[in-house]
Amino acid sequence: MPDVSMVVNGEARSGDVEGRTLLVDFLREGLGLTGTHVGCDTSQCGACVVHVDGQAVKSCTIFALEADRAEVTTIEGIAGPDGSLSPMQKSFRDHHGLQCGFCTPGMVMTALKLLENNAKPSEAEVREGLKGNFCRCTGYQNIVRTILAASGQDIPVTSVE
Amino acid sequence: MYDFEFLKPASLDDAVAALAEEGAQALAGGQTLIPTLKARLAMPSALISLDGVEELRGICSDDQGRICIGAMTTHGAIARAMSGKVAGVAHLAGEIGDPAVRNRGTIGGSLANNDPAACWPAAALACGATIRTNVREIEAGDFFDGMFTTALDEGELIVEVKFPVPELSAYGKFEQPASRFALVGVFVAKFGDGVRVAVTGASEEGVFPWREAEAALGAEFGIEALEGMSPGAEGLLGDIHGTPEYRAHLVGVMTRRAVAACA
């Protein structure tokens, strides 16, 4: 089987994979990084989003060998080395941006790139940016608030309509 | 997914040589092909990843002022580069799938696949793009050959797509919300010598030019010129998402929206 090597969360990692091994399977089963989730396996849900060479991609829709020699960041690489939460993760906690938590790794990875590309997005831009990430608890309202808050913007008090 | 050999050549010549092998299949961004492989709807003996072929990536202008987009350029990169330059193309590229899909999916992969609901065929046809392959140049009007079929020969690879720059352009997409493909998409491009209107998502034959709308808009460029117009429903797609009549109606609506967006 071919070798694959990549830098994952700052560490050089390698392993043997089949041609058909998906990046997400290499991360989860090869490296034991199970923070990246597989929700749908059909590139719809975004639970598997990781960063490959600085871009958010669905790791269930890229082969491990396509990421050979790439720099990969997973949710495990987002918190500080001492385990302290990053500002985005804190914002998810502070604003109740997660319920069951299954979609959260993908939401966080997508949200980080969203703010990197657009530091002060409007609510509509946040929703557009989350188009490829599903929350089946349907907790979108608080996820949007989480990201707006993480961008340093005032967030409206939730009104009951 | 069935197993296959995975090859990642570093040059176009090596990629073309690898593709000449029986059962070899090119892999561009993989946003359609990988799901197809997972569903065991394809069984290539080898996948030739074009990810490492740098000469297939990037955007430049040629001496005729055309914008030349390398086949492996992603939708996301095109959307960013075309913003403020070719409004219709930027808008189209920026609305494909979702942000993560746009970071992998490529213009060349989309054109070679020719999904009847894909967005890029509409831009290529309406702009009168030229598709350069490793062996020849093909005009967009001769390239699309019905659903999932193109003029590409076995083993022939798209190298770049050359877009003449329209004076005005816009893309009106009525999205199928689950697949994010176009239920109907209409690209309107106004050039000095006429207007072209290309429709995707609607026809059993894939992308097509809507000649009546082109003639009407050529005489008077404005939504009034299209008042009450829709193409006939015959030959249009009918499925769980919409009947042929519904799609025919949408073609009229999305064309008017695209023309309004040109203003």
Coordinates of C-alpha atoms in Angstrom, one line a residue:
Chain A
M1 CA 0.0 0.0 0.0
P2 CA 1.3 3.5 -0.7
D3 CA 2.7 5.7 2.0
V4 CA 1.1 9.0 2.9
S5 CA 2.7 11.7 4.9
M6 CA 1.3 15.0 6.0
V7 CA 1.7 17.5 8.8
V8 CA -1.4 17.2 11.1
N9 CA -1.9 19.8 13.8
G10 CA 1.8 20.8 13.5
E11 CA 3.2 17.2 13.7
A12 CA 4.6 15.1 10.9
R13 CA 2.5 12.0 10.5
S14 CA 2.5 9.2 8.1
G15 CA 0.9 5.8 7.4
D16 CA 0.0 3.3 4.8
V17 CA -3.3 3.8 3.0
E18 CA -5.2 2.3 0.1
G19 CA -5.9 4.5 -3.0
R20 CA -9.5 4.7 -1.9
T21 CA -8.8 5.7 1.7
L22 CA -10.6 9.0 2.4
L23 CA -8.8 11.7 4.4
V24 CA -11.3 11.4 7.2
D25 CA -10.7 7.7 7.5
F26 CA -6.9 8.2 7.7
L27 CA -7.4 10.9 10.4
R28 CA -9.9 8.9 12.4
E29 CA -8.7 5.3 12.0
G30 CA -5.1 5.8 11.0
L31 CA -4.2 8.6 13.5
G32 CA -6.9 8.2 16.1
L33 CA -8.1 11.8 15.6
T34 CA -11.8 11.0 16.1
G35 CA -12.8 14.6 16.7
T36 CA -13.5 14.9 13.0
H37 CA -16.9 13.4 12.5
V38 CA -18.6 11.6 9.6
G39 CA -22.3 12.6 9.5
C40 CA -23.6 11.9 6.0
D41 CA -20.6 10.6 4.0
T42 CA -22.2 12.2 1.0
S43 CA -20.5 15.6 1.2
Q44 CA -23.7 17.4 2.4
C45 CA -23.4 17.8 6.2
G46 CA -20.0 19.3 6.9
A47 CA -19.3 17.5 10.2
C48 CA -16.0 16.3 8.6
V49 CA -14.7 19.8 7.7
V50 CA -10.9 20.1 8.3
H51 CA -8.4 22.6 7.0
V52 CA -6.1 21.4 4.2
D53 CA -3.3 23.8 3.2
G54 CA -5.3 26.6 4.8
Q55 CA -8.7 25.9 3.3
A56 CA -11.8 24.4 4.7
V57 CA -12.6 21.1 2.9
K58 CA -14.9 18.1 3.5
S59 CA -12.5 15.4 4.6
C60 CA -15.0 12.7 3.5
T61 CA -14.7 14.0 -0.1
I62 CA -10.9 14.1 -0.6
F63 CA -8.6 11.0 -0.6
A64 CA -5.8 10.8 1.9
L65 CA -3.4 10.6 -1.0
E66 CA -4.7 13.9 -2.4
A67 CA -3.6 15.5 0.9
D68 CA -0.1 13.9 0.7
R69 CA 2.5 16.4 1.9
A70 CA -0.3 18.9 2.9
E71 CA -0.7 20.7 6.1
V72 CA -3.9 19.5 7.8
T73 CA -5.6 21.0 10.9
T74 CA -8.3 19.2 12.7
I75 CA -10.5 20.2 15.6
E76 CA -7.8 18.6 17.9
G77 CA -5.4 21.3 16.7
I78 CA -7.6 24.3 17.6
A79 CA -7.4 24.3 21.4
G80 CA -4.2 25.5 23.1
P81 CA -1.5 23.0 24.0
D82 CA -2.7 23.0 27.6
G83 CA -6.2 22.1 26.5
S84 CA -7.6 25.7 27.0
L85 CA -10.4 26.5 24.5
S86 CA -9.7 28.8 21.6
P87 CA -11.8 32.0 21.4
M88 CA -14.1 30.4 18.8
Q89 CA -14.7 27.3 21.0
K90 CA -15.3 29.5 24.0
S91 CA -17.9 31.4 22.0
F92 CA -19.7 28.2 21.1
R93 CA -19.8 27.4 24.9
D94 CA -20.8 30.9 26.0
H95 CA -23.6 31.3 23.5
H96 CA -25.0 27.8 23.6
G97 CA -23.8 27.1 20.0
L98 CA -24.0 23.4 20.5
Q99 CA -26.6 20.9 21.6
C100 CA -25.7 17.3 20.9
G101 CA -22.3 18.4 19.7
F102 CA -22.0 16.1 16.7
C103 CA -21.8 18.8 14.1
T104 CA -19.7 21.1 16.3
P105 CA -16.2 20.1 15.0
G106 CA -17.2 20.9 11.5
M107 CA -19.0 24.1 12.6
V108 CA -15.9 25.3 14.4
M109 CA -13.6 24.6 11.5
T110 CA -15.9 26.3 9.0
A111 CA -16.5 29.2 11.3
L112 CA -12.7 29.8 11.8
K113 CA -12.2 30.1 8.0
L114 CA -15.4 32.2 7.6
L115 CA -14.0 34.9 10.0
E116 CA -10.5 34.6 8.5
N117 CA -12.0 35.5 5.1
N118 CA -14.5 38.0 6.4
A119 CA -13.6 39.5 9.8
K120 CA -17.0 41.2 10.5
P121 CA -19.6 39.3 8.6
S122 CA -23.3 40.2 8.6
E123 CA -25.8 37.7 9.8
A124 CA -26.7 36.8 6.2
E125 CA -23.1 36.2 5.4
V126 CA -22.7 33.9 8.4
R127 CA -25.7 31.9 7.3
E128 CA -24.4 31.8 3.7
G129 CA -21.0 30.6 5.0
L130 CA -22.6 27.8 7.0
K131 CA -24.5 26.5 4.0
G132 CA -22.5 23.3 3.9
N133 CA -22.8 22.5 7.6
F134 CA -25.9 20.9 9.0
C135 CA -27.0 20.9 12.6
R136 CA -29.7 18.2 13.0
C137 CA -30.6 19.6 16.4
T138 CA -31.5 22.6 14.2
G139 CA -29.6 24.9 16.6
Y140 CA -28.6 27.4 13.9
Q141 CA -29.8 30.5 15.7
N142 CA -27.3 30.1 18.4
I143 CA -24.5 29.0 16.1
V144 CA -25.0 32.2 14.1
R145 CA -25.0 34.2 17.3
T146 CA -21.8 32.3 18.4
I147 CA -20.0 33.3 15.3
L148 CA -21.2 36.9 15.3
A149 CA -20.0 37.2 18.9
A150 CA -16.7 35.6 18.1
S151 CA -16.2 38.2 15.4
G152 CA -16.4 40.9 18.2
Q153 CA -19.8 42.2 17.0
D154 CA -22.7 42.9 19.3
I155 CA -25.4 40.3 19.0
P156 CA -29.0 41.0 19.3
V157 CA -30.9 39.6 22.3
T158 CA -33.0 36.7 21.1
S159 CA -36.6 37.9 20.9
V160 CA -39.6 35.6 21.2
E161 CA -41.8 36.1 18.3
Chain B
M1 CA -16.0 2.0 -3.0
Y2 CA -14.1 -0.4 -5.2
D3 CA -10.4 -0.2 -4.9
F4 CA -8.2 1.4 -7.6
E5 CA -4.6 2.5 -8.1
F6 CA -4.1 6.1 -7.2
L7 CA -1.6 8.1 -9.2
K8 CA -0.6 11.8 -8.8
P9 CA 1.5 12.9 -11.8
A10 CA 3.3 16.2 -11.6
S11 CA 3.1 17.3 -15.2
L12 CA 0.4 17.4 -17.9
D13 CA 2.4 15.0 -20.1
D14 CA 2.6 12.4 -17.4
A15 CA -1.1 12.8 -16.6
V16 CA -2.0 12.3 -20.3
A17 CA 0.3 9.2 -20.5
A18 CA -1.3 7.7 -17.3
L19 CA -4.8 8.3 -18.7
A20 CA -4.0 6.4 -21.8
E21 CA -4.1 3.2 -19.8
E22 CA -7.2 1.0 -20.0
G23 CA -9.7 1.9 -17.2
A24 CA -7.9 5.0 -16.0
Q25 CA -10.0 8.0 -15.0
A26 CA -9.0 11.6 -14.3
L27 CA -9.7 13.0 -10.8
A28 CA -10.1 16.8 -10.7
G29 CA -11.6 18.2 -7.5
G30 CA -13.6 15.0 -6.9
Q31 CA -16.7 16.7 -5.6
T32 CA -18.8 14.7 -8.0
L33 CA -16.6 11.8 -8.7
I34 CA -15.8 10.8 -5.1
P35 CA -19.5 10.5 -4.2
T36 CA -20.0 8.6 -7.4
L37 CA -17.3 6.1 -6.5
K38 CA -18.7 5.8 -3.0
A39 CA -22.0 4.8 -4.5
R40 CA -20.2 2.2 -6.7
L41 CA -21.5 3.8 -9.8
A42 CA -18.0 3.9 -11.3
M43 CA -15.2 1.3 -11.2
P44 CA -12.0 2.8 -12.6
S45 CA -8.8 0.7 -12.4
A46 CA -6.7 3.8 -11.8
L47 CA -7.5 7.3 -10.7
I48 CA -5.2 10.0 -12.1
S49 CA -5.3 12.9 -9.7
L50 CA -4.6 16.2 -11.4
D51 CA -4.0 17.9 -8.1
G52 CA -0.2 18.0 -8.6
V53 CA -0.2 19.4 -12.1
E54 CA 0.5 23.1 -11.5
E55 CA 0.2 24.1 -15.1
L56 CA -3.5 23.4 -14.9
R57 CA -4.1 26.0 -12.2
G58 CA -4.4 29.7 -12.4
I59 CA -6.1 32.6 -14.2
C60 CA -4.6 35.0 -16.7
S61 CA -5.6 37.1 -19.8
D62 CA -4.6 36.3 -23.4
D63 CA -3.7 38.8 -26.2
Q64 CA -7.4 38.9 -27.3
G65 CA -8.5 40.1 -23.8
R66 CA -10.0 36.7 -23.0
I67 CA -9.8 35.4 -19.4
C68 CA -8.1 32.1 -19.4
I69 CA -8.9 29.8 -16.4
G70 CA -6.8 26.7 -15.8
A71 CA -8.9 23.5 -15.6
M72 CA -7.9 22.8 -12.0
T73 CA -8.8 26.2 -10.7
T74 CA -11.4 25.9 -8.0
H75 CA -14.8 27.6 -8.0
G76 CA -13.8 29.5 -4.9
A77 CA -10.6 30.8 -6.5
I78 CA -12.5 31.9 -9.6
A79 CA -15.2 33.6 -7.5
R80 CA -12.6 35.7 -5.7
A81 CA -10.5 36.5 -8.8
M82 CA -13.5 37.5 -11.0
S83 CA -15.2 39.6 -8.4
G84 CA -15.6 43.1 -9.9
K85 CA -14.3 41.9 -13.3
V86 CA -17.0 39.6 -14.8
A87 CA -20.0 39.8 -12.5
G88 CA -21.9 36.8 -14.0
V89 CA -18.9 34.5 -13.7
A90 CA -18.0 35.6 -10.2
H91 CA -21.6 35.2 -9.0
L92 CA -22.0 31.8 -10.7
A93 CA -18.7 30.4 -9.2
G94 CA -19.5 31.8 -5.7
E95 CA -22.9 30.1 -5.6
I96 CA -21.8 26.5 -6.5
G97 CA -22.4 24.0 -3.7
D98 CA -21.1 25.4 -0.4
P99 CA -17.8 27.0 0.7
A100 CA -16.0 23.7 1.3
V101 CA -17.1 22.3 -2.0
R102 CA -15.9 25.4 -3.8
N103 CA -12.5 25.0 -2.2
R104 CA -12.1 21.6 -4.0
G105 CA -14.4 21.5 -7.0
T106 CA -12.9 22.8 -10.3
I107 CA -14.2 24.4 -13.5
G108 CA -12.5 21.7 -15.7
G109 CA -14.1 18.9 -13.7
S110 CA -17.5 20.5 -14.0
L111 CA -17.3 21.0 -17.7
A112 CA -15.9 17.6 -18.4
N113 CA -18.7 16.0 -16.4
N114 CA -21.5 18.1 -18.1
D115 CA -24.1 17.4 -15.5
P116 CA -27.4 18.7 -16.9
A117 CA -27.9 20.8 -13.8
A118 CA -24.3 22.1 -13.4
C119 CA -23.7 25.9 -13.5
W120 CA -20.4 26.2 -15.5
P121 CA -21.9 24.9 -18.9
A122 CA -24.2 27.9 -18.9
A123 CA -21.4 30.4 -18.5
A124 CA -19.2 28.7 -21.1
L125 CA -22.0 28.6 -23.6
A126 CA -23.3 32.1 -23.0
C127 CA -19.9 33.7 -23.1
G128 CA -18.9 31.7 -26.2
A129 CA -15.9 30.2 -24.3
T130 CA -13.2 28.1 -26.0
I131 CA -12.2 24.9 -24.2
R132 CA -8.5 24.1 -24.8
T133 CA -7.6 20.5 -24.3
N134 CA -4.2 18.7 -24.5
V135 CA -4.8 18.2 -28.2
R136 CA -7.1 20.9 -29.6
E137 CA -9.5 23.8 -29.0
I138 CA -13.2 23.3 -28.9
E139 CA -15.9 26.0 -29.1
A140 CA -18.4 25.8 -26.2
G141 CA -21.2 25.5 -28.8
D142 CA -19.6 22.3 -30.1
F143 CA -18.5 20.9 -26.7
F144 CA -21.7 20.0 -24.9
D145 CA -23.2 16.9 -26.4
G146 CA -26.2 16.0 -24.2
M147 CA -26.5 14.9 -20.6
F148 CA -23.1 13.9 -19.2
T149 CA -21.6 13.8 -22.7
T150 CA -19.1 16.1 -24.2
A151 CA -16.9 16.3 -27.4
L152 CA -13.9 15.1 -25.3
D153 CA -12.3 11.9 -26.6
E154 CA -11.2 9.1 -24.4
G155 CA -8.1 10.3 -22.5
E156 CA -8.5 13.9 -23.6
L157 CA -8.0 16.5 -20.9
I158 CA -9.3 20.0 -20.5
V159 CA -6.3 22.3 -20.0
E160 CA -7.9 25.7 -19.8
V161 CA -11.1 27.6 -20.6
K162 CA -11.0 30.9 -22.4
F163 CA -13.8 33.3 -21.7
P164 CA -14.4 36.4 -23.9
V165 CA -15.4 39.2 -21.5
P166 CA -19.0 40.4 -22.0
E167 CA -20.0 44.0 -21.5
L168 CA -22.6 42.9 -19.1
S169 CA -23.4 39.5 -17.6
A170 CA -25.4 37.9 -14.9
Y171 CA -26.4 34.4 -13.7
G172 CA -29.9 33.7 -12.4
K173 CA -30.0 30.4 -10.4
F174 CA -33.0 28.8 -8.9
E175 CA -31.3 26.4 -6.5
Q176 CA -32.5 22.9 -5.8
P177 CA -31.9 23.3 -2.0
A178 CA -30.8 19.7 -1.3
S179 CA -28.3 19.2 -4.1
R180 CA -27.4 22.8 -4.5
F181 CA -27.4 22.3 -8.3
A182 CA -29.6 24.5 -10.5
L183 CA -33.2 23.5 -10.8
V184 CA -32.9 26.1 -13.5
G185 CA -30.0 28.4 -14.1
V186 CA -29.8 31.1 -16.8
F187 CA -26.6 32.9 -17.9
V188 CA -27.2 36.1 -19.8
A189 CA -24.2 37.7 -21.5
K190 CA -24.4 41.0 -23.5
F191 CA -21.7 41.6 -26.1
G192 CA -21.2 44.4 -28.5
D193 CA -22.6 42.2 -31.3
G194 CA -25.5 40.6 -29.5
V195 CA -26.8 38.9 -26.5
R196 CA -26.5 35.2 -25.5
V197 CA -28.7 33.3 -23.1
A198 CA -27.8 29.8 -22.0
V199 CA -30.0 27.6 -19.8
T200 CA -28.9 24.8 -17.5
G201 CA -30.9 22.5 -15.3
A202 CA -33.9 22.5 -17.5
S203 CA -33.4 20.3 -20.5
E204 CA -33.0 16.5 -21.0
E205 CA -30.2 17.5 -23.4
G206 CA -28.3 19.5 -20.9
V207 CA -27.3 23.2 -21.4
F208 CA -29.0 24.9 -24.4
P209 CA -29.2 28.4 -25.9
W210 CA -32.6 30.1 -25.7
R211 CA -32.7 31.7 -29.1
E212 CA -36.0 33.6 -28.9
A213 CA -34.8 35.4 -25.8
E214 CA -31.4 36.1 -27.4
A215 CA -33.3 37.7 -30.4
A216 CA -35.6 39.7 -28.2
L217 CA -32.8 41.0 -26.0
G218 CA -30.7 41.7 -29.0
A219 CA -33.4 44.1 -30.2
E220 CA -34.0 45.7 -26.8
F221 CA -31.9 44.8 -23.7
G222 CA -34.4 44.9 -20.8
I223 CA -36.9 42.8 -19.0
E224 CA -39.7 44.3 -21.0
A225 CA -38.4 42.6 -24.1
L226 CA -39.1 39.2 -22.4
E227 CA -42.6 40.0 -21.2
G228 CA -44.6 36.8 -21.0
M229 CA -41.9 34.7 -22.7
S230 CA -41.0 31.1 -21.8
P231 CA -39.5 28.3 -23.9
G232 CA -41.8 25.4 -24.7
A233 CA -42.0 22.6 -22.1
E234 CA -41.3 19.9 -24.7
G235 CA -37.9 18.2 -24.1
L236 CA -37.5 19.8 -20.6
L237 CA -36.8 17.7 -17.5
G238 CA -39.6 16.5 -15.3
D239 CA -38.9 14.9 -12.0
I240 CA -40.0 15.0 -8.3
H241 CA -38.6 18.6 -8.0
G242 CA -40.6 20.1 -10.9
T243 CA -42.5 19.3 -14.0
P244 CA -41.4 20.4 -17.5
E245 CA -44.0 23.1 -17.5
Y246 CA -42.7 24.4 -14.1
R247 CA -39.2 24.5 -15.4
A248 CA -40.2 26.2 -18.6
H249 CA -41.9 28.9 -16.5
L250 CA -38.8 29.2 -14.3
V251 CA -36.6 29.7 -17.4
G252 CA -38.6 32.8 -18.2
V253 CA -38.4 34.1 -14.7
M254 CA -34.7 33.4 -14.1
T255 CA -33.8 35.0 -17.5
R256 CA -35.7 38.2 -16.5
R257 CA -33.9 38.2 -13.1
A258 CA -30.6 37.8 -14.8
V259 CA -31.3 40.7 -17.2
A260 CA -32.5 42.8 -14.3
A261 CA -29.2 42.0 -12.4
C262 CA -27.2 43.2 -15.5
A263 CA -28.4 46.7 -15.0

